[in-house]
Amino acid sequence: MVDDQTGRTLAAASSLDGDVKKSIKGGGNIAAAKVVGKAIAERAKEKGVDKVVYDRGGYQYHGRVKALAEAAREAGLKF
């Protein structure tokens, strides 16, 4: 999560992060995307961020991209 006005990273999550990696069984699949989405939402909320814009980087909104966004929404982020 990046603040576009300052260019600073506010929060980040990856399937390679220690805590996240422990929660994932397997690699880059939809289940892993859900865990990462939940983690990024939790980390953003810790920083006081609850409203975001989701840039899918040109990828279609399905599969892992969709799973990550929906998990973040369920964890409390507003898009």
Short mmCIF file of N, CA, C and O in Angstrom, two decimals:
data_model
loop_
_atom_site.label_atom_id
_atom_site.label_comp_id
_atom_site.label_asym_id
_atom_site.label_seq_id
_atom_site.Cartn_x
_atom_site.Cartn_y
_atom_site.Cartn_z
N MET A 1 0.85 -1.14 0.00
CA MET A 1 0.00 0.00 0.00
C MET A 1 0.90 1.22 0.00
O MET A 1 1.75 1.36 0.86
N VAL A 2 0.70 2.09 -1.00
CA VAL A 2 1.56 3.25 -1.19
C VAL A 2 0.72 4.52 -1.13
O VAL A 2 -0.36 4.59 -1.72
N ASP A 3 1.24 5.52 -0.45
CA ASP A 3 0.64 6.85 -0.45
C ASP A 3 1.13 7.54 -1.70
O ASP A 3 2.31 7.88 -1.81
N ASP A 4 0.26 7.75 -2.68
CA ASP A 4 0.66 8.33 -3.96
C ASP A 4 1.14 9.77 -3.82
O ASP A 4 1.94 10.23 -4.63
N GLN A 5 0.68 10.48 -2.83
CA GLN A 5 1.08 11.88 -2.67
C GLN A 5 2.51 12.01 -2.19
O GLN A 5 3.23 12.91 -2.60
N THR A 6 2.95 11.10 -1.33
CA THR A 6 4.31 11.17 -0.79
C THR A 6 5.24 10.12 -1.38
O THR A 6 6.45 10.21 -1.21
N GLY A 7 4.66 9.10 -2.03
CA GLY A 7 5.48 8.04 -2.60
C GLY A 7 6.02 7.07 -1.56
O GLY A 7 6.95 6.32 -1.83
N ARG A 8 5.43 7.06 -0.38
CA ARG A 8 5.89 6.19 0.71
C ARG A 8 5.02 4.94 0.81
O ARG A 8 3.81 5.00 0.63
N THR A 9 5.66 3.82 1.13
CA THR A 9 4.93 2.58 1.38
C THR A 9 4.39 2.62 2.80
O THR A 9 5.14 2.81 3.75
N LEU A 10 3.08 2.44 2.93
CA LEU A 10 2.43 2.47 4.25
C LEU A 10 2.32 1.08 4.85
O LEU A 10 2.47 0.91 6.05
N ALA A 11 2.01 0.10 4.02
CA ALA A 11 1.86 -1.27 4.49
C ALA A 11 2.09 -2.21 3.31
O ALA A 11 1.84 -1.85 2.17
N ALA A 12 2.58 -3.39 3.62
CA ALA A 12 2.83 -4.38 2.58
C ALA A 12 2.60 -5.78 3.14
O ALA A 12 2.71 -6.00 4.35
N ALA A 13 2.27 -6.70 2.25
CA ALA A 13 2.10 -8.10 2.63
C ALA A 13 2.47 -8.95 1.42
O ALA A 13 2.28 -8.54 0.28
N SER A 14 3.01 -10.11 1.69
CA SER A 14 3.44 -11.01 0.64
C SER A 14 3.28 -12.44 1.12
O SER A 14 3.31 -12.70 2.33
N SER A 15 3.16 -13.35 0.19
CA SER A 15 3.08 -14.77 0.56
C SER A 15 4.42 -15.26 1.10
O SER A 15 4.50 -16.35 1.64
N LEU A 16 5.46 -14.44 0.99
CA LEU A 16 6.78 -14.80 1.51
C LEU A 16 7.04 -14.27 2.91
O LEU A 16 8.06 -14.60 3.52
N ASP A 17 6.15 -13.41 3.45
CA ASP A 17 6.30 -12.90 4.80
C ASP A 17 6.19 -14.03 5.81
O ASP A 17 5.39 -14.96 5.63
N GLY A 18 6.93 -13.95 6.88
CA GLY A 18 6.97 -15.01 7.88
C GLY A 18 5.61 -15.44 8.40
O GLY A 18 5.24 -16.61 8.33
N ASP A 19 4.84 -14.49 8.95
CA ASP A 19 3.53 -14.82 9.52
C ASP A 19 2.55 -15.29 8.46
O ASP A 19 1.78 -16.21 8.68
N VAL A 20 2.59 -14.65 7.31
CA VAL A 20 1.67 -15.00 6.23
C VAL A 20 2.04 -16.38 5.67
O VAL A 20 1.17 -17.22 5.43
N LYS A 21 3.32 -16.61 5.50
CA LYS A 21 3.79 -17.88 4.93
C LYS A 21 3.35 -19.07 5.78
O LYS A 21 3.03 -20.14 5.25
N LYS A 22 3.32 -18.89 7.10
CA LYS A 22 2.90 -19.97 7.99
C LYS A 22 1.43 -20.34 7.79
O LYS A 22 1.04 -21.47 8.05
N SER A 23 0.63 -19.36 7.34
CA SER A 23 -0.80 -19.58 7.17
C SER A 23 -1.15 -20.15 5.81
O SER A 23 -2.32 -20.48 5.56
N ILE A 24 -0.17 -20.24 4.91
CA ILE A 24 -0.43 -20.67 3.54
C ILE A 24 0.04 -22.11 3.34
O ILE A 24 1.14 -22.47 3.72
N LYS A 25 -0.84 -22.88 2.73
CA LYS A 25 -0.47 -24.24 2.33
C LYS A 25 -0.32 -24.22 0.82
O LYS A 25 -1.30 -24.07 0.10
N GLY A 26 0.88 -24.31 0.34
CA GLY A 26 1.10 -24.25 -1.10
C GLY A 26 1.67 -22.91 -1.51
O GLY A 26 2.19 -22.17 -0.71
N GLY A 27 1.54 -22.57 -2.77
CA GLY A 27 2.17 -21.37 -3.30
C GLY A 27 1.20 -20.31 -3.74
O GLY A 27 0.30 -19.94 -3.01
N GLY A 28 1.37 -19.84 -4.97
CA GLY A 28 0.61 -18.72 -5.49
C GLY A 28 -0.74 -19.12 -6.01
O GLY A 28 -0.97 -19.14 -7.21
N ASN A 29 -1.65 -19.44 -5.12
CA ASN A 29 -2.99 -19.84 -5.54
C ASN A 29 -4.04 -18.92 -4.90
O ASN A 29 -3.70 -17.96 -4.21
N ILE A 30 -5.29 -19.20 -5.14
CA ILE A 30 -6.36 -18.36 -4.63
C ILE A 30 -6.39 -18.36 -3.10
O ILE A 30 -6.60 -17.31 -2.48
N ALA A 31 -6.15 -19.49 -2.49
CA ALA A 31 -6.13 -19.54 -1.02
C ALA A 31 -5.03 -18.65 -0.46
O ALA A 31 -5.23 -17.95 0.55
N ALA A 32 -3.87 -18.64 -1.10
CA ALA A 32 -2.77 -17.79 -0.65
C ALA A 32 -3.13 -16.31 -0.84
O ALA A 32 -2.82 -15.48 0.02
N ALA A 33 -3.79 -15.98 -1.93
CA ALA A 33 -4.20 -14.60 -2.18
C ALA A 33 -5.16 -14.11 -1.10
O ALA A 33 -5.10 -12.95 -0.69
N LYS A 34 -6.03 -14.98 -0.63
CA LYS A 34 -6.96 -14.61 0.44
C LYS A 34 -6.21 -14.30 1.73
O LYS A 34 -6.54 -13.33 2.43
N VAL A 35 -5.21 -15.09 2.05
CA VAL A 35 -4.42 -14.86 3.26
C VAL A 35 -3.67 -13.53 3.14
O VAL A 35 -3.61 -12.74 4.09
N VAL A 36 -3.09 -13.27 1.98
CA VAL A 36 -2.36 -12.02 1.76
C VAL A 36 -3.31 -10.82 1.83
O VAL A 36 -2.98 -9.80 2.43
N GLY A 37 -4.49 -10.95 1.25
CA GLY A 37 -5.48 -9.87 1.31
C GLY A 37 -5.88 -9.53 2.73
O GLY A 37 -5.97 -8.35 3.10
N LYS A 38 -6.09 -10.55 3.52
CA LYS A 38 -6.45 -10.32 4.93
C LYS A 38 -5.29 -9.65 5.68
O LYS A 38 -5.50 -8.73 6.46
N ALA A 39 -4.07 -10.10 5.41
CA ALA A 39 -2.89 -9.54 6.08
C ALA A 39 -2.69 -8.07 5.72
O ALA A 39 -2.41 -7.25 6.60
N ILE A 40 -2.85 -7.72 4.44
CA ILE A 40 -2.65 -6.33 4.05
C ILE A 40 -3.72 -5.44 4.67
O ILE A 40 -3.44 -4.32 5.09
N ALA A 41 -4.94 -5.94 4.78
CA ALA A 41 -6.00 -5.16 5.41
C ALA A 41 -5.69 -4.92 6.89
O ALA A 41 -5.85 -3.80 7.39
N GLU A 42 -5.24 -5.95 7.57
CA GLU A 42 -4.91 -5.81 9.00
C GLU A 42 -3.77 -4.82 9.20
O GLU A 42 -3.81 -3.98 10.10
N ARG A 43 -2.76 -4.90 8.36
CA ARG A 43 -1.60 -4.00 8.48
C ARG A 43 -2.00 -2.56 8.15
O ARG A 43 -1.50 -1.62 8.77
N ALA A 44 -2.86 -2.39 7.18
CA ALA A 44 -3.32 -1.05 6.82
C ALA A 44 -4.12 -0.44 7.96
O ALA A 44 -3.94 0.73 8.31
N LYS A 45 -5.00 -1.23 8.56
CA LYS A 45 -5.82 -0.74 9.66
C LYS A 45 -4.96 -0.37 10.86
O LYS A 45 -5.27 0.58 11.58
N GLU A 46 -3.86 -1.09 11.08
CA GLU A 46 -2.94 -0.75 12.17
C GLU A 46 -2.33 0.63 11.96
O GLU A 46 -2.01 1.33 12.92
N LYS A 47 -2.16 1.03 10.70
CA LYS A 47 -1.59 2.33 10.35
C LYS A 47 -2.65 3.42 10.25
O LYS A 47 -2.37 4.54 9.90
N GLY A 48 -3.91 3.06 10.52
CA GLY A 48 -4.99 4.02 10.48
C GLY A 48 -5.60 4.22 9.10
O GLY A 48 -6.33 5.17 8.87
N VAL A 49 -5.31 3.31 8.17
CA VAL A 49 -5.85 3.40 6.81
C VAL A 49 -7.01 2.42 6.69
O VAL A 49 -6.86 1.24 6.99
N ASP A 50 -8.17 2.93 6.27
CA ASP A 50 -9.29 2.02 6.09
C ASP A 50 -9.95 2.17 4.71
O ASP A 50 -10.79 1.38 4.33
N LYS A 51 -9.52 3.18 3.96
CA LYS A 51 -10.07 3.41 2.63
C LYS A 51 -8.93 3.43 1.62
O LYS A 51 -7.96 4.17 1.80
N VAL A 52 -9.04 2.61 0.57
CA VAL A 52 -7.96 2.47 -0.40
C VAL A 52 -8.51 2.43 -1.83
O VAL A 52 -9.71 2.26 -2.04
N VAL A 53 -7.60 2.58 -2.78
CA VAL A 53 -7.90 2.38 -4.19
C VAL A 53 -7.10 1.16 -4.61
O VAL A 53 -5.91 1.06 -4.34
N TYR A 54 -7.75 0.23 -5.28
CA TYR A 54 -7.11 -1.03 -5.67
C TYR A 54 -6.71 -0.95 -7.14
O TYR A 54 -7.55 -0.86 -8.01
N ASP A 55 -5.42 -0.94 -7.40
CA ASP A 55 -4.90 -0.93 -8.77
C ASP A 55 -4.49 -2.34 -9.12
O ASP A 55 -3.51 -2.86 -8.62
N ARG A 56 -5.25 -2.96 -9.98
CA ARG A 56 -4.99 -4.36 -10.33
C ARG A 56 -3.91 -4.50 -11.39
O ARG A 56 -3.63 -5.60 -11.86
N GLY A 57 -3.30 -3.38 -11.79
CA GLY A 57 -2.16 -3.42 -12.69
C GLY A 57 -2.47 -4.00 -14.06
O GLY A 57 -1.60 -4.62 -14.67
N GLY A 58 -3.67 -3.81 -14.56
CA GLY A 58 -4.02 -4.32 -15.87
C GLY A 58 -4.48 -5.76 -15.91
O GLY A 58 -4.91 -6.25 -16.94
N TYR A 59 -4.39 -6.45 -14.78
CA TYR A 59 -4.85 -7.84 -14.73
C TYR A 59 -6.38 -7.87 -14.67
O TYR A 59 -7.00 -6.98 -14.09
N GLN A 60 -6.97 -8.88 -15.24
CA GLN A 60 -8.41 -9.04 -15.16
C GLN A 60 -8.81 -9.28 -13.71
O GLN A 60 -8.07 -9.86 -12.93
N TYR A 61 -10.02 -8.83 -13.38
CA TYR A 61 -10.53 -8.99 -12.03
C TYR A 61 -11.16 -10.37 -11.87
O TYR A 61 -12.38 -10.54 -11.95
N HIS A 62 -10.32 -11.36 -11.68
CA HIS A 62 -10.78 -12.73 -11.41
C HIS A 62 -9.63 -13.49 -10.77
O HIS A 62 -8.53 -12.97 -10.64
N GLY A 63 -9.89 -14.68 -10.34
CA GLY A 63 -8.84 -15.53 -9.76
C GLY A 63 -8.19 -14.92 -8.54
O GLY A 63 -8.85 -14.45 -7.62
N ARG A 64 -6.85 -14.91 -8.54
CA ARG A 64 -6.09 -14.42 -7.38
C ARG A 64 -6.29 -12.93 -7.14
O ARG A 64 -6.34 -12.50 -5.99
N VAL A 65 -6.41 -12.15 -8.20
CA VAL A 65 -6.63 -10.71 -8.06
C VAL A 65 -7.94 -10.45 -7.32
O VAL A 65 -8.00 -9.65 -6.39
N LYS A 66 -8.98 -11.13 -7.72
CA LYS A 66 -10.29 -10.99 -7.10
C LYS A 66 -10.27 -11.51 -5.67
O LYS A 66 -10.83 -10.88 -4.76
N ALA A 67 -9.63 -12.65 -5.43
CA ALA A 67 -9.58 -13.25 -4.10
C ALA A 67 -8.88 -12.33 -3.10
O ALA A 67 -9.33 -12.17 -1.97
N LEU A 68 -7.78 -11.70 -3.52
CA LEU A 68 -7.05 -10.79 -2.65
C LEU A 68 -7.94 -9.59 -2.28
O LEU A 68 -8.06 -9.23 -1.11
N ALA A 69 -8.59 -8.99 -3.26
CA ALA A 69 -9.44 -7.83 -3.01
C ALA A 69 -10.62 -8.18 -2.10
O ALA A 69 -10.93 -7.44 -1.17
N GLU A 70 -11.27 -9.29 -2.36
CA GLU A 70 -12.43 -9.67 -1.55
C GLU A 70 -12.02 -9.98 -0.11
O GLU A 70 -12.74 -9.65 0.83
N ALA A 71 -10.87 -10.61 0.08
CA ALA A 71 -10.39 -10.89 1.43
C ALA A 71 -10.07 -9.60 2.17
O ALA A 71 -10.36 -9.48 3.38
N ALA A 72 -9.49 -8.64 1.49
CA ALA A 72 -9.19 -7.34 2.12
C ALA A 72 -10.47 -6.63 2.49
O ALA A 72 -10.55 -6.01 3.57
N ARG A 73 -11.48 -6.70 1.63
CA ARG A 73 -12.78 -6.08 1.95
C ARG A 73 -13.40 -6.74 3.16
O ARG A 73 -13.92 -6.06 4.06
N GLU A 74 -13.37 -8.07 3.21
CA GLU A 74 -13.95 -8.79 4.34
C GLU A 74 -13.24 -8.45 5.64
O GLU A 74 -13.84 -8.49 6.71
N ALA A 75 -11.95 -8.10 5.54
CA ALA A 75 -11.18 -7.77 6.74
C ALA A 75 -11.34 -6.28 7.11
O ALA A 75 -10.72 -5.83 8.08
N GLY A 76 -12.13 -5.53 6.34
CA GLY A 76 -12.46 -4.18 6.77
C GLY A 76 -11.99 -3.04 5.89
O GLY A 76 -12.30 -1.89 6.18
N LEU A 77 -11.23 -3.30 4.83
CA LEU A 77 -10.80 -2.21 3.95
C LEU A 77 -11.96 -1.81 3.04
O LEU A 77 -12.71 -2.66 2.57
N LYS A 78 -12.08 -0.51 2.80
CA LYS A 78 -13.10 -0.01 1.88
C LYS A 78 -12.41 0.39 0.59
O LYS A 78 -11.42 1.11 0.60
N PHE A 79 -12.94 -0.06 -0.53
CA PHE A 79 -12.37 0.23 -1.84
C PHE A 79 -13.18 1.29 -2.52
O PHE A 79 -14.37 1.35 -2.44
#
